[in-house]
PDB file of C-alpha atoms in Angstrom:
ATOM      1  CA  MET A  55       0.005   0.013  -0.001  1.00 60.00           C
ATOM      2  CA  LEU A  56       2.848   2.372   0.784  1.00 66.00           C
ATOM      3  CA  LYS A  57       4.400   1.668  -2.603  1.00 70.00           C
ATOM      4  CA  HIS A  58       1.087   2.418  -4.275  1.00 65.00           C
ATOM      5  CA  LEU A  59       0.766   5.669  -2.330  1.00 68.00           C
ATOM      6  CA  ALA A  60       4.308   6.749  -3.218  1.00 74.00           C
ATOM      7  CA  GLY A  61       3.622   6.088  -6.892  1.00 74.00           C
ATOM      8  CA  ARG A  62       0.427   8.129  -6.769  1.00 73.00           C
ATOM      9  CA  LEU A  63       2.241  11.016  -5.052  1.00 77.00           C
ATOM     10  CA  ALA A  64       4.934  10.977  -7.727  1.00 81.00           C
ATOM     11  CA  GLU A  65       2.300  11.042 -10.468  1.00 79.00           C
ATOM     12  CA  ALA A  66       0.552  13.941  -8.715  1.00 78.00           C
ATOM     13  CA  LEU A  67       3.747  15.997  -8.579  1.00 82.00           C
ATOM     14  CA  VAL A  68       4.457  15.372 -12.263  1.00 84.00           C
ATOM     15  CA  ALA A  69       0.882  16.338 -13.197  1.00 81.00           C
ATOM     16  CA  LEU A  70       1.095  19.510 -11.142  1.00 80.00           C
ATOM     17  CA  LEU A  71       4.425  20.451 -12.748  1.00 84.00           C
ATOM     18  CA  LEU A  72       3.092  19.883 -16.271  1.00 84.00           C
ATOM     19  CA  MET A  73      -0.031  21.877 -15.491  1.00 81.00           C
ATOM     20  CA  SER A  74       2.040  24.781 -14.215  1.00 80.00           C
ATOM     21  CA  LEU A  75       3.870  24.849 -17.554  1.00 83.00           C
ATOM     22  CA  VAL A  76       0.625  24.678 -19.549  1.00 81.00           C
ATOM     23  CA  ILE A  77      -0.969  27.491 -17.547  1.00 76.00           C
ATOM     24  CA  PHE A  78       2.168  29.638 -17.816  1.00 76.00           C
ATOM     25  CA  LEU A  79       2.148  29.265 -21.621  1.00 77.00           C
ATOM     26  CA  LEU A  80      -1.594  29.822 -22.050  1.00 72.00           C
ATOM     27  CA  SER A  81      -1.673  32.908 -19.859  1.00 65.00           C
ATOM     28  CA  ARG A  82       0.929  34.503 -22.157  1.00 67.00           C
ATOM     29  CA  VAL A  83      -1.254  34.296 -25.224  1.00 68.00           C
ATOM     30  CA  ILE A  84      -4.469  35.900 -23.925  1.00 61.00           C
ATOM     31  CA  GLY A  85      -3.232  39.494 -23.865  1.00 61.00           C
ATOM     32  CA  ASP A  86      -0.714  42.049 -22.648  1.00 64.00           C
ATOM     33  CA  PRO A  87      -0.933  42.993 -18.929  1.00 63.00           C
ATOM     34  CA  VAL A  88       1.313  46.025 -19.500  1.00 69.00           C
ATOM     35  CA  ALA A  89      -1.432  47.696 -21.512  1.00 66.00           C
ATOM     36  CA  LEU A  90      -3.779  47.373 -18.524  1.00 63.00           C
ATOM     37  CA  LEU A  91      -1.376  48.893 -16.034  1.00 64.00           C
ATOM     38  CA  LEU A  92      -0.273  51.896 -18.074  1.00 66.00           C
ATOM     39  CA  SER A  93      -2.378  55.026 -18.441  1.00 64.00           C
ATOM     40  CA  ASP A  94      -3.112  56.562 -21.810  1.00 66.00           C
ATOM     41  CA  SER A  95      -0.486  59.235 -21.159  1.00 71.00           C
ATOM     42  CA  ALA A  96       2.334  56.762 -20.515  1.00 73.00           C
ATOM     43  CA  THR A  97       5.424  57.031 -22.671  1.00 76.00           C
ATOM     44  CA  GLU A  98       7.437  54.272 -24.302  1.00 75.00           C
ATOM     45  CA  ALA A  99      10.038  54.702 -21.545  1.00 79.00           C
ATOM     46  CA  ASP A 100       7.339  54.012 -18.939  1.00 73.00           C
ATOM     47  CA  ARG A 101       6.313  50.925 -20.872  1.00 76.00           C
ATOM     48  CA  GLN A 102       9.854  49.544 -21.050  1.00 78.00           C
ATOM     49  CA  MET A 103      10.396  50.247 -17.338  1.00 79.00           C
ATOM     50  CA  LEU A 104       7.216  48.324 -16.392  1.00 72.00           C
ATOM     51  CA  ILE A 105       8.176  45.424 -18.657  1.00 74.00           C
ATOM     52  CA  ALA A 106      11.511  45.204 -16.884  1.00 76.00           C
ATOM     53  CA  GLN A 107       9.846  45.357 -13.444  1.00 70.00           C
ATOM     54  CA  LEU A 108       7.509  42.494 -14.350  1.00 69.00           C
ATOM     55  CA  GLY A 109      10.339  40.472 -15.865  1.00 70.00           C
ATOM     56  CA  LEU A 110       8.610  40.292 -19.223  1.00 71.00           C
ATOM     57  CA  ASP A 111      11.841  41.233 -21.011  1.00 71.00           C
ATOM     58  CA  GLN A 112      13.388  37.900 -20.022  1.00 75.00           C
ATOM     59  CA  PRO A 113      13.279  34.789 -22.245  1.00 78.00           C
ATOM     60  CA  GLY A 114      10.197  32.633 -21.796  1.00 73.00           C
ATOM     61  CA  TRP A 115      12.045  29.741 -20.174  1.00 76.00           C
ATOM     62  CA  ARG A 116      13.616  32.058 -17.610  1.00 81.00           C
ATOM     63  CA  GLN A 117      10.246  33.617 -16.839  1.00 78.00           C
ATOM     64  CA  TYR A 118       8.855  30.126 -16.230  1.00 82.00           C
ATOM     65  CA  LEU A 119      11.728  29.065 -13.982  1.00 83.00           C
ATOM     66  CA  THR A 120      11.339  32.281 -12.012  1.00 80.00           C
ATOM     67  CA  PHE A 121       7.626  31.688 -11.702  1.00 76.00           C
ATOM     68  CA  LEU A 122       8.158  28.061 -10.631  1.00 81.00           C
ATOM     69  CA  GLY A 123      10.820  28.962  -8.074  1.00 81.00           C
ATOM     70  CA  ASN A 124       8.655  31.672  -6.552  1.00 79.00           C
ATOM     71  CA  ALA A 125       5.630  29.349  -6.537  1.00 78.00           C
ATOM     72  CA  LEU A 126       7.536  26.740  -4.529  1.00 79.00           C
ATOM     73  CA  GLN A 127       8.074  29.468  -1.915  1.00 81.00           C
ATOM     74  CA  GLY A 128       4.392  30.408  -1.938  1.00 78.00           C
ATOM     75  CA  ASP A 129       4.955  33.548  -3.987  1.00 79.00           C
ATOM     76  CA  PHE A 130       2.625  33.642  -6.998  1.00 77.00           C
ATOM     77  CA  GLY A 131       3.056  37.332  -7.656  1.00 75.00           C
ATOM     78  CA  GLN A 132       0.677  40.223  -7.203  1.00 76.00           C
ATOM     79  CA  SER A 133      -2.617  40.891  -8.899  1.00 79.00           C
ATOM     80  CA  VAL A 134      -2.281  43.538 -11.591  1.00 71.00           C
ATOM     81  CA  THR A 135      -5.902  44.682 -11.156  1.00 71.00           C
ATOM     82  CA  ALA A 136      -6.827  44.105  -7.472  1.00 66.00           C
ATOM     83  CA  GLY A 137      -4.652  46.850  -5.960  1.00 66.00           C
ATOM     84  CA  ARG A 138      -1.438  44.798  -6.193  1.00 70.00           C
ATOM     85  CA  GLU A 139      -2.823  42.307  -3.661  1.00 80.00           C
ATOM     86  CA  ASP A 140      -0.915  39.053  -3.230  1.00 83.00           C
ATOM     87  CA  ALA A 141      -2.360  36.598  -5.756  1.00 83.00           C
ATOM     88  CA  LEU A 142      -2.277  33.564  -3.466  1.00 85.00           C
ATOM     89  CA  HIS A 143      -3.921  35.479  -0.616  1.00 87.00           C
ATOM     90  CA  LEU A 144      -6.612  36.709  -2.999  1.00 87.00           C
ATOM     91  CA  VAL A 145      -7.370  33.189  -4.237  1.00 87.00           C
ATOM     92  CA  LEU A 146      -7.356  31.641  -0.745  1.00 88.00           C
ATOM     93  CA  SER A 147      -9.750  34.345   0.488  1.00 88.00           C
ATOM     94  CA  ARG A 148     -12.259  33.238  -2.179  1.00 88.00           C
ATOM     95  CA  LEU A 149     -11.682  29.513  -1.683  1.00 86.00           C
ATOM     96  CA  PRO A 150     -13.998  28.922   1.346  1.00 89.00           C
ATOM     97  CA  ALA A 151     -17.013  30.205  -0.573  1.00 88.00           C
ATOM     98  CA  SER A 152     -16.333  27.797  -3.451  1.00 87.00           C
ATOM     99  CA  LEU A 153     -15.617  24.840  -1.169  1.00 86.00           C
ATOM    100  CA  SER A 154     -18.790  25.374   0.876  1.00 88.00           C
ATOM    101  CA  LEU A 155     -20.903  25.630  -2.269  1.00 89.00           C
ATOM    102  CA  ALA A 156     -19.297  22.546  -3.848  1.00 86.00           C
ATOM    103  CA  GLY A 157     -19.591  20.592  -0.586  1.00 87.00           C
ATOM    104  CA  ILE A 158     -23.317  21.315  -0.204  1.00 89.00           C
ATOM    105  CA  ALA A 159     -23.964  20.593  -3.878  1.00 89.00           C
ATOM    106  CA  LEU A 160     -22.059  17.281  -3.609  1.00 87.00           C
ATOM    107  CA  LEU A 161     -23.955  16.246  -0.445  1.00 89.00           C
ATOM    108  CA  PHE A 162     -27.243  17.032  -2.148  1.00 88.00           C
ATOM    109  CA  THR A 163     -26.345  15.084  -5.267  1.00 89.00           C
ATOM    110  CA  LEU A 164     -25.071  12.057  -3.347  1.00 88.00           C
ATOM    111  CA  VAL A 165     -28.187  11.712  -1.157  1.00 89.00           C
ATOM    112  CA  VAL A 166     -30.731  12.367  -3.913  1.00 90.00           C
ATOM    113  CA  GLY A 167     -28.756  10.596  -6.648  1.00 88.00           C
ATOM    114  CA  ILE A 168     -28.334   7.397  -4.638  1.00 88.00           C
ATOM    115  CA  LEU A 169     -32.030   7.354  -3.665  1.00 88.00           C
ATOM    116  CA  LEU A 170     -33.139   7.914  -7.252  1.00 90.00           C
ATOM    117  CA  GLY A 171     -30.689   5.364  -8.597  1.00 87.00           C
ATOM    118  CA  VAL A 172     -31.919   2.682  -6.153  1.00 86.00           C
ATOM    119  CA  LEU A 173     -35.524   3.559  -6.917  1.00 86.00           C
ATOM    120  CA  ALA A 174     -34.969   3.261 -10.666  1.00 87.00           C
ATOM    121  CA  ALA A 175     -33.176  -0.084 -10.290  1.00 84.00           C
ATOM    122  CA  VAL A 176     -35.764  -1.776  -8.062  1.00 82.00           C
ATOM    123  CA  THR A 177     -38.637  -0.505 -10.261  1.00 83.00           C
ATOM    124  CA  ARG A 178     -36.974  -1.300 -13.552  1.00 83.00           C
ATOM    125  CA  GLY A 179     -39.307  -0.958 -16.516  1.00 81.00           C
ATOM    126  CA  THR A 180     -41.988   0.939 -14.607  1.00 87.00           C
ATOM    127  CA  VAL A 181     -43.169   4.546 -14.819  1.00 89.00           C
ATOM    128  CA  ALA A 182     -40.976   5.439 -11.853  1.00 86.00           C
ATOM    129  CA  ASP A 183     -37.881   4.085 -13.637  1.00 85.00           C
ATOM    130  CA  LEU A 184     -38.804   6.004 -16.799  1.00 89.00           C
ATOM    131  CA  ALA A 185     -39.307   9.242 -14.830  1.00 89.00           C
ATOM    132  CA  VAL A 186     -35.938   8.914 -13.106  1.00 88.00           C
ATOM    133  CA  ARG A 187     -34.125   8.223 -16.360  1.00 87.00           C
ATOM    134  CA  LEU A 188     -35.868  11.195 -17.981  1.00 88.00           C
ATOM    135  CA  LEU A 189     -34.785  13.410 -15.078  1.00 85.00           C
ATOM    136  CA  ALA A 190     -31.211  12.172 -15.446  1.00 84.00           C
ATOM    137  CA  LEU A 191     -31.288  12.871 -19.177  1.00 84.00           C
ATOM    138  CA  LEU A 192     -32.570  16.406 -18.620  1.00 83.00           C
ATOM    139  CA  GLY A 193     -29.986  16.985 -15.906  1.00 81.00           C
ATOM    140  CA  GLN A 194     -27.129  16.109 -18.196  1.00 79.00           C
ATOM    141  CA  SER A 195     -28.557  18.066 -21.113  1.00 82.00           C
ATOM    142  CA  ALA A 196     -29.539  21.412 -19.545  1.00 82.00           C
ATOM    143  CA  PRO A 197     -26.737  24.052 -19.694  1.00 83.00           C
ATOM    144  CA  SER A 198     -25.889  25.341 -16.225  1.00 82.00           C
ATOM    145  CA  PHE A 199     -26.076  29.006 -17.241  1.00 82.00           C
ATOM    146  CA  TRP A 200     -29.595  28.534 -18.680  1.00 86.00           C
ATOM    147  CA  LEU A 201     -30.741  26.486 -15.694  1.00 86.00           C
ATOM    148  CA  GLY A 202     -29.431  29.121 -13.263  1.00 87.00           C
ATOM    149  CA  ILE A 203     -31.229  31.928 -15.071  1.00 89.00           C
ATOM    150  CA  MET A 204     -34.480  29.944 -15.166  1.00 90.00           C
ATOM    151  CA  LEU A 205     -34.271  29.157 -11.441  1.00 89.00           C
ATOM    152  CA  ILE A 206     -33.622  32.809 -10.643  1.00 90.00           C
ATOM    153  CA  TYR A 207     -36.567  33.863 -12.781  1.00 89.00           C
ATOM    154  CA  LEU A 208     -38.954  31.331 -11.192  1.00 89.00           C
ATOM    155  CA  PHE A 209     -37.971  31.231  -7.513  1.00 89.00           C
ATOM    156  CA  ALA A 210     -36.506  34.709  -7.031  1.00 88.00           C
ATOM    157  CA  VAL A 211     -38.262  37.010  -9.498  1.00 88.00           C
ATOM    158  CA  LYS A 212     -41.703  35.399  -9.872  1.00 88.00           C
ATOM    159  CA  LEU A 213     -42.217  33.721  -6.506  1.00 86.00           C
ATOM    160  CA  GLY A 214     -39.821  35.797  -4.399  1.00 86.00           C
ATOM    161  CA  TRP A 215     -38.872  32.814  -2.251  1.00 88.00           C
ATOM    162  CA  LEU A 216     -35.110  32.927  -2.630  1.00 88.00           C
ATOM    163  CA  PRO A 217     -32.393  35.573  -3.162  1.00 88.00           C
ATOM    164  CA  THR A 218     -31.056  36.111  -6.653  1.00 84.00           C
ATOM    165  CA  SER A 219     -27.341  36.400  -5.904  1.00 83.00           C
ATOM    166  CA  GLY A 220     -24.597  36.898  -3.347  1.00 81.00           C
ATOM    167  CA  LEU A 221     -23.421  34.959  -0.301  1.00 82.00           C
ATOM    168  CA  GLY A 222     -25.356  35.007   2.961  1.00 79.00           C
ATOM    169  CA  GLY A 223     -27.359  32.561   5.007  1.00 82.00           C
ATOM    170  CA  ALA A 224     -28.506  29.070   4.117  1.00 86.00           C
ATOM    171  CA  VAL A 225     -31.135  30.269   1.627  1.00 89.00           C
ATOM    172  CA  TYR A 226     -28.398  31.788  -0.535  1.00 89.00           C
ATOM    173  CA  TYR A 227     -27.008  28.295  -1.207  1.00 90.00           C
ATOM    174  CA  VAL A 228     -30.216  26.764  -2.547  1.00 89.00           C
ATOM    175  CA  LEU A 229     -30.287  28.008  -6.137  1.00 90.00           C
ATOM    176  CA  PRO A 230     -26.518  27.896  -6.900  1.00 90.00           C
ATOM    177  CA  ALA A 231     -26.126  24.485  -5.229  1.00 89.00           C
ATOM    178  CA  LEU A 232     -29.081  23.106  -7.190  1.00 89.00           C
ATOM    179  CA  THR A 233     -27.725  24.521 -10.439  1.00 88.00           C
ATOM    180  CA  LEU A 234     -24.238  23.269  -9.773  1.00 87.00           C
ATOM    181  CA  GLY A 235     -25.294  19.823  -8.638  1.00 85.00           C
ATOM    182  CA  LEU A 236     -27.898  18.885 -11.199  1.00 85.00           C
ATOM    183  CA  PHE A 237     -25.419  17.585 -13.789  1.00 83.00           C
ATOM    184  CA  THR A 238     -23.610  15.465 -11.155  1.00 85.00           C
ATOM    185  CA  LEU A 239     -26.956  14.339  -9.744  1.00 87.00           C
ATOM    186  CA  ALA A 240     -27.873  12.915 -13.144  1.00 86.00           C
ATOM    187  CA  ALA A 241     -24.480  11.186 -13.436  1.00 85.00           C
ATOM    188  CA  ILE A 242     -24.714   9.611  -9.965  1.00 88.00           C
ATOM    189  CA  THR A 243     -28.303   8.493 -10.584  1.00 88.00           C
ATOM    190  CA  ARG A 244     -27.393   6.700 -13.802  1.00 87.00           C
ATOM    191  CA  LEU A 245     -24.239   5.233 -12.236  1.00 86.00           C
ATOM    192  CA  VAL A 246     -26.077   3.851  -9.174  1.00 86.00           C
ATOM    193  CA  ARG A 247     -28.905   2.497 -11.331  1.00 87.00           C
ATOM    194  CA  ALA A 248     -26.489   0.600 -13.576  1.00 85.00           C
ATOM    195  CA  SER A 249     -24.487  -0.740 -10.645  1.00 83.00           C
ATOM    196  CA  MET A 250     -27.637  -1.778  -8.782  1.00 83.00           C
ATOM    197  CA  LEU A 251     -29.005  -3.641 -11.784  1.00 82.00           C
ATOM    198  CA  GLU A 252     -25.716  -5.517 -12.113  1.00 81.00           C
ATOM    199  CA  ALA A 253     -25.657  -6.298  -8.380  1.00 78.00           C
ATOM    200  CA  LEU A 254     -29.300  -7.419  -8.289  1.00 76.00           C
ATOM    201  CA  GLY A 255     -28.548  -9.945 -11.034  1.00 75.00           C
ATOM    202  CA  SER A 256     -25.445 -11.340  -9.347  1.00 73.00           C
ATOM    203  CA  GLU A 257     -25.134 -14.811  -7.805  1.00 74.00           C
ATOM    204  CA  TYR A 258     -24.726 -13.651  -4.213  1.00 72.00           C
ATOM    205  CA  VAL A 259     -27.990 -11.703  -4.405  1.00 71.00           C
ATOM    206  CA  LYS A 260     -29.782 -14.753  -5.854  1.00 74.00           C
ATOM    207  CA  LEU A 261     -28.359 -16.826  -3.001  1.00 72.00           C
ATOM    208  CA  ALA A 262     -29.626 -14.339  -0.445  1.00 71.00           C
ATOM    209  CA  ARG A 263     -33.074 -14.487  -1.934  1.00 72.00           C
ATOM    210  CA  ILE A 264     -33.038 -18.301  -1.918  1.00 73.00           C
ATOM    211  CA  LYS A 265     -32.183 -18.164   1.794  1.00 71.00           C
ATOM    212  CA  GLY A 266     -35.340 -16.157   2.412  1.00 70.00           C
ATOM    213  CA  VAL A 267     -33.784 -12.779   3.059  1.00 69.00           C
ATOM    214  CA  SER A 268     -36.348  -9.998   2.715  1.00 69.00           C
ATOM    215  CA  GLU A 269     -36.236  -7.960  -0.485  1.00 70.00           C
ATOM    216  CA  TRP A 270     -35.326  -4.684   1.235  1.00 72.00           C
ATOM    217  CA  ALA A 271     -32.517  -6.416   3.120  1.00 71.00           C
ATOM    218  CA  VAL A 272     -31.224  -7.797  -0.192  1.00 73.00           C
ATOM    219  CA  VAL A 273     -31.380  -4.333  -1.765  1.00 73.00           C
ATOM    220  CA  LEU A 274     -29.877  -2.329   1.099  1.00 70.00           C
ATOM    221  CA  ARG A 275     -27.453  -4.800   2.633  1.00 71.00           C
ATOM    222  CA  HIS A 276     -26.196  -6.868  -0.263  1.00 68.00           C
ATOM    223  CA  ALA A 277     -26.743  -4.918  -3.477  1.00 75.00           C
ATOM    224  CA  LEU A 278     -26.377  -1.291  -2.403  1.00 76.00           C
ATOM    225  CA  GLY A 279     -23.015  -1.701  -0.632  1.00 73.00           C
ATOM    226  CA  ASN A 280     -21.313  -3.068  -3.739  1.00 74.00           C
ATOM    227  CA  SER A 281     -23.098  -0.568  -5.971  1.00 76.00           C
ATOM    228  CA  LEU A 282     -21.587   2.357  -4.110  1.00 77.00           C
ATOM    229  CA  ILE A 283     -17.998   1.417  -4.979  1.00 75.00           C
ATOM    230  CA  PRO A 284     -18.161   3.127  -8.421  1.00 75.00           C
ATOM    231  CA  VAL A 285     -19.691   6.202  -6.757  1.00 79.00           C
ATOM    232  CA  VAL A 286     -16.790   6.392  -4.303  1.00 74.00           C
ATOM    233  CA  THR A 287     -14.399   5.965  -7.215  1.00 71.00           C
ATOM    234  CA  PHE A 288     -15.798   8.987  -9.012  1.00 74.00           C
ATOM    235  CA  MET A 289     -16.637  11.058  -5.924  1.00 74.00           C
ATOM    236  CA  GLY A 290     -13.326  12.928  -5.971  1.00 71.00           C
ATOM    237  CA  THR A 291     -13.769  13.669  -9.669  1.00 72.00           C
ATOM    238  CA  PHE A 292     -17.309  14.892  -9.013  1.00 75.00           C
ATOM    239  CA  PHE A 293     -16.166  17.242  -6.241  1.00 76.00           C
ATOM    240  CA  ALA A 294     -13.274  18.615  -8.288  1.00 73.00           C
ATOM    241  CA  THR A 295     -15.564  19.011 -11.294  1.00 73.00           C
ATOM    242  CA  MET A 296     -17.935  21.072  -9.193  1.00 78.00           C
ATOM    243  CA  ILE A 297     -15.138  23.430  -8.195  1.00 76.00           C
ATOM    244  CA  THR A 298     -13.837  23.761 -11.756  1.00 70.00           C
ATOM    245  CA  GLY A 299     -17.325  23.962 -13.214  1.00 69.00           C
ATOM    246  CA  ALA A 300     -18.386  26.656 -10.785  1.00 78.00           C
ATOM    247  CA  VAL A 301     -17.078  29.416 -13.074  1.00 81.00           C
ATOM    248  CA  VAL A 302     -20.407  29.743 -14.896  1.00 84.00           C
ATOM    249  CA  VAL A 303     -22.573  29.179 -11.812  1.00 87.00           C
ATOM    250  CA  GLU A 304     -20.648  31.624  -9.646  1.00 86.00           C
ATOM    251  CA  THR A 305     -20.792  34.208 -12.396  1.00 86.00           C
ATOM    252  CA  VAL A 306     -24.558  33.804 -12.857  1.00 87.00           C
ATOM    253  CA  PHE A 307     -25.251  34.052  -9.096  1.00 88.00           C
ATOM    254  CA  ALA A 308     -22.505  36.614  -8.327  1.00 85.00           C
ATOM    255  CA  TRP A 309     -21.008  34.105  -5.914  1.00 87.00           C
ATOM    256  CA  PRO A 310     -17.713  35.339  -4.431  1.00 87.00           C
ATOM    257  CA  GLY A 311     -15.713  32.170  -5.100  1.00 86.00           C
ATOM    258  CA  ILE A 312     -12.632  31.275  -7.105  1.00 87.00           C
ATOM    259  CA  GLY A 313     -14.748  30.451 -10.182  1.00 85.00           C
ATOM    260  CA  ARG A 314     -15.968  34.028 -10.434  1.00 87.00           C
ATOM    261  CA  LEU A 315     -12.453  35.221  -9.599  1.00 87.00           C
ATOM    262  CA  ALA A 316     -11.102  33.163 -12.497  1.00 85.00           C
ATOM    263  CA  TYR A 317     -13.622  34.725 -14.881  1.00 84.00           C
ATOM    264  CA  GLU A 318     -12.820  38.254 -13.726  1.00 84.00           C
ATOM    265  CA  SER A 319      -9.088  37.604 -13.964  1.00 83.00           C
ATOM    266  CA  ILE A 320      -9.372  36.249 -17.499  1.00 80.00           C
ATOM    267  CA  MET A 321     -11.405  39.261 -18.591  1.00 80.00           C
ATOM    268  CA  ALA A 322      -8.795  41.570 -17.016  1.00 77.00           C
ATOM    269  CA  ARG A 323      -5.836  39.476 -18.271  1.00 74.00           C
ATOM    270  CA  ASP A 324      -4.514  39.285 -14.721  1.00 77.00           C
ATOM    271  CA  PHE A 325      -1.731  36.705 -15.302  1.00 76.00           C
ATOM    272  CA  PRO A 326      -0.666  36.058 -11.669  1.00 79.00           C
ATOM    273  CA  VAL A 327      -4.244  35.448 -10.460  1.00 84.00           C
ATOM    274  CA  ILE A 328      -5.107  33.250 -13.459  1.00 81.00           C
ATOM    275  CA  GLN A 329      -2.052  31.075 -12.839  1.00 79.00           C
ATOM    276  CA  THR A 330      -2.769  30.851  -9.114  1.00 85.00           C
ATOM    277  CA  VAL A 331      -6.446  29.956  -9.542  1.00 86.00           C
ATOM    278  CA  VAL A 332      -5.776  27.179 -12.029  1.00 82.00           C
ATOM    279  CA  LEU A 333      -2.892  25.724 -10.019  1.00 83.00           C
ATOM    280  CA  VAL A 334      -4.979  25.717  -6.829  1.00 84.00           C
ATOM    281  CA  ILE A 335      -7.856  24.028  -8.639  1.00 83.00           C
ATOM    282  CA  THR A 336      -5.458  21.485 -10.158  1.00 81.00           C
ATOM    283  CA  ALA A 337      -4.005  20.757  -6.729  1.00 82.00           C
ATOM    284  CA  PHE A 338      -7.489  20.143  -5.350  1.00 79.00           C
ATOM    285  CA  PHE A 339      -8.349  17.900  -8.281  1.00 79.00           C
ATOM    286  CA  ILE A 340      -5.220  15.808  -7.728  1.00 80.00           C
ATOM    287  CA  LEU A 341      -5.703  15.702  -3.940  1.00 80.00           C
ATOM    288  CA  ALA A 342      -9.355  14.645  -4.309  1.00 77.00           C
ATOM    289  CA  ASN A 343      -8.398  11.781  -6.620  1.00 75.00           C
ATOM    290  CA  LEU A 344      -5.607  10.713  -4.279  1.00 77.00           C
ATOM    291  CA  ILE A 345      -8.034  10.557  -1.336  1.00 78.00           C
ATOM    292  CA  VAL A 346     -10.467   8.542  -3.452  1.00 74.00           C
ATOM    293  CA  ASP A 347      -7.693   6.079  -4.327  1.00 73.00           C
ATOM    294  CA  LEU A 348      -7.029   5.549  -0.639  1.00 73.00           C
ATOM    295  CA  LEU A 349     -10.741   5.082   0.097  1.00 71.00           C
ATOM    296  CA  TYR A 350     -10.966   2.630  -2.777  1.00 67.00           C
ATOM    297  CA  LEU A 351      -8.142   0.598  -1.244  1.00 67.00           C
ATOM    298  CA  ALA A 352      -9.969   0.629   2.094  1.00 65.00           C
ATOM    299  CA  ILE A 353     -13.328  -0.591   0.786  1.00 61.00           C
ATOM    300  CA  ASP A 354     -12.238  -2.950  -1.997  1.00 58.00           C
ATOM    301  CA  PRO A 355     -10.094  -5.927  -0.919  1.00 55.00           C
ATOM    302  CA  ARG A 356      -9.237  -6.737  -4.535  1.00 56.00           C
ATOM    303  CA  MET A 357      -7.412  -3.416  -4.877  1.00 54.00           C
ATOM    304  CA  ARG A 358      -5.511  -4.034  -1.636  1.00 52.00           C
ATOM    305  CA  ALA A 359      -4.412  -7.401  -2.962  1.00 54.00           C
ATOM    306  CA  ARG A 360      -3.140  -5.866  -6.203  1.00 56.00           C
ATOM    307  CA  SER A 361      -1.252  -3.043  -4.420  1.00 54.00           C
TER     308      SER A 361
END
């Protein structure tokens, strides 16, 4: 197990290093930050002085090595638009809002998705199964920006039940969490349904039924436990996807998270903040998958035997 963990950690470091290079290169092709920092009355001498201060007059490889060395020390530079605030501090200040929203959305999708998946499996071929599959299809087809706008129009504008935007009490989480979690809810529902159908047709379930075990005990004790292994496998990916996919949702609901910060930074061509946001998100994605690997080893004896 330790060997497996060491290998995964090495893969994570390589992936993070490659992502830092990709982000560094991409951020250089979306615009010129010098043009944003200089006033209209700035001279060419002012421009050259600012380029030298930012290190943009150095070769690309040297700029990357400088960026990488500073990043290892926790220095990701300063935002060029947010009053020269430290980029890492700016991203970390927005991170709790995104994590809380993604956590609530994931909890909602896990509870509802598992219940709907089990319901669809045990009522296979009925109206209930058809309704659940239709809901899953709609959930994976509806664009998040359109869904968010429709929910705002219905529950905030027309009915006046919920706030339209911002971060506050529990009611502020309802619409963005529902919008963010619907796609994952559909994925979990379909995944649980498929796993449950496979488990219900397995030999150990047939044996339990032959022994006279009640149907609900067969479903909950024997079939559901094994059906949740694929959900655990993808849970880290689901959580990381919610954080990375929150750019649109946070923009629609004016949610003060790193998704909205990423959008604002891209629009302003704020290189340091863009790099920091993407690297932080990448680190969370890698960490989430590493935790899921460890959970998978804990719940699946076959994986422990292989490792």
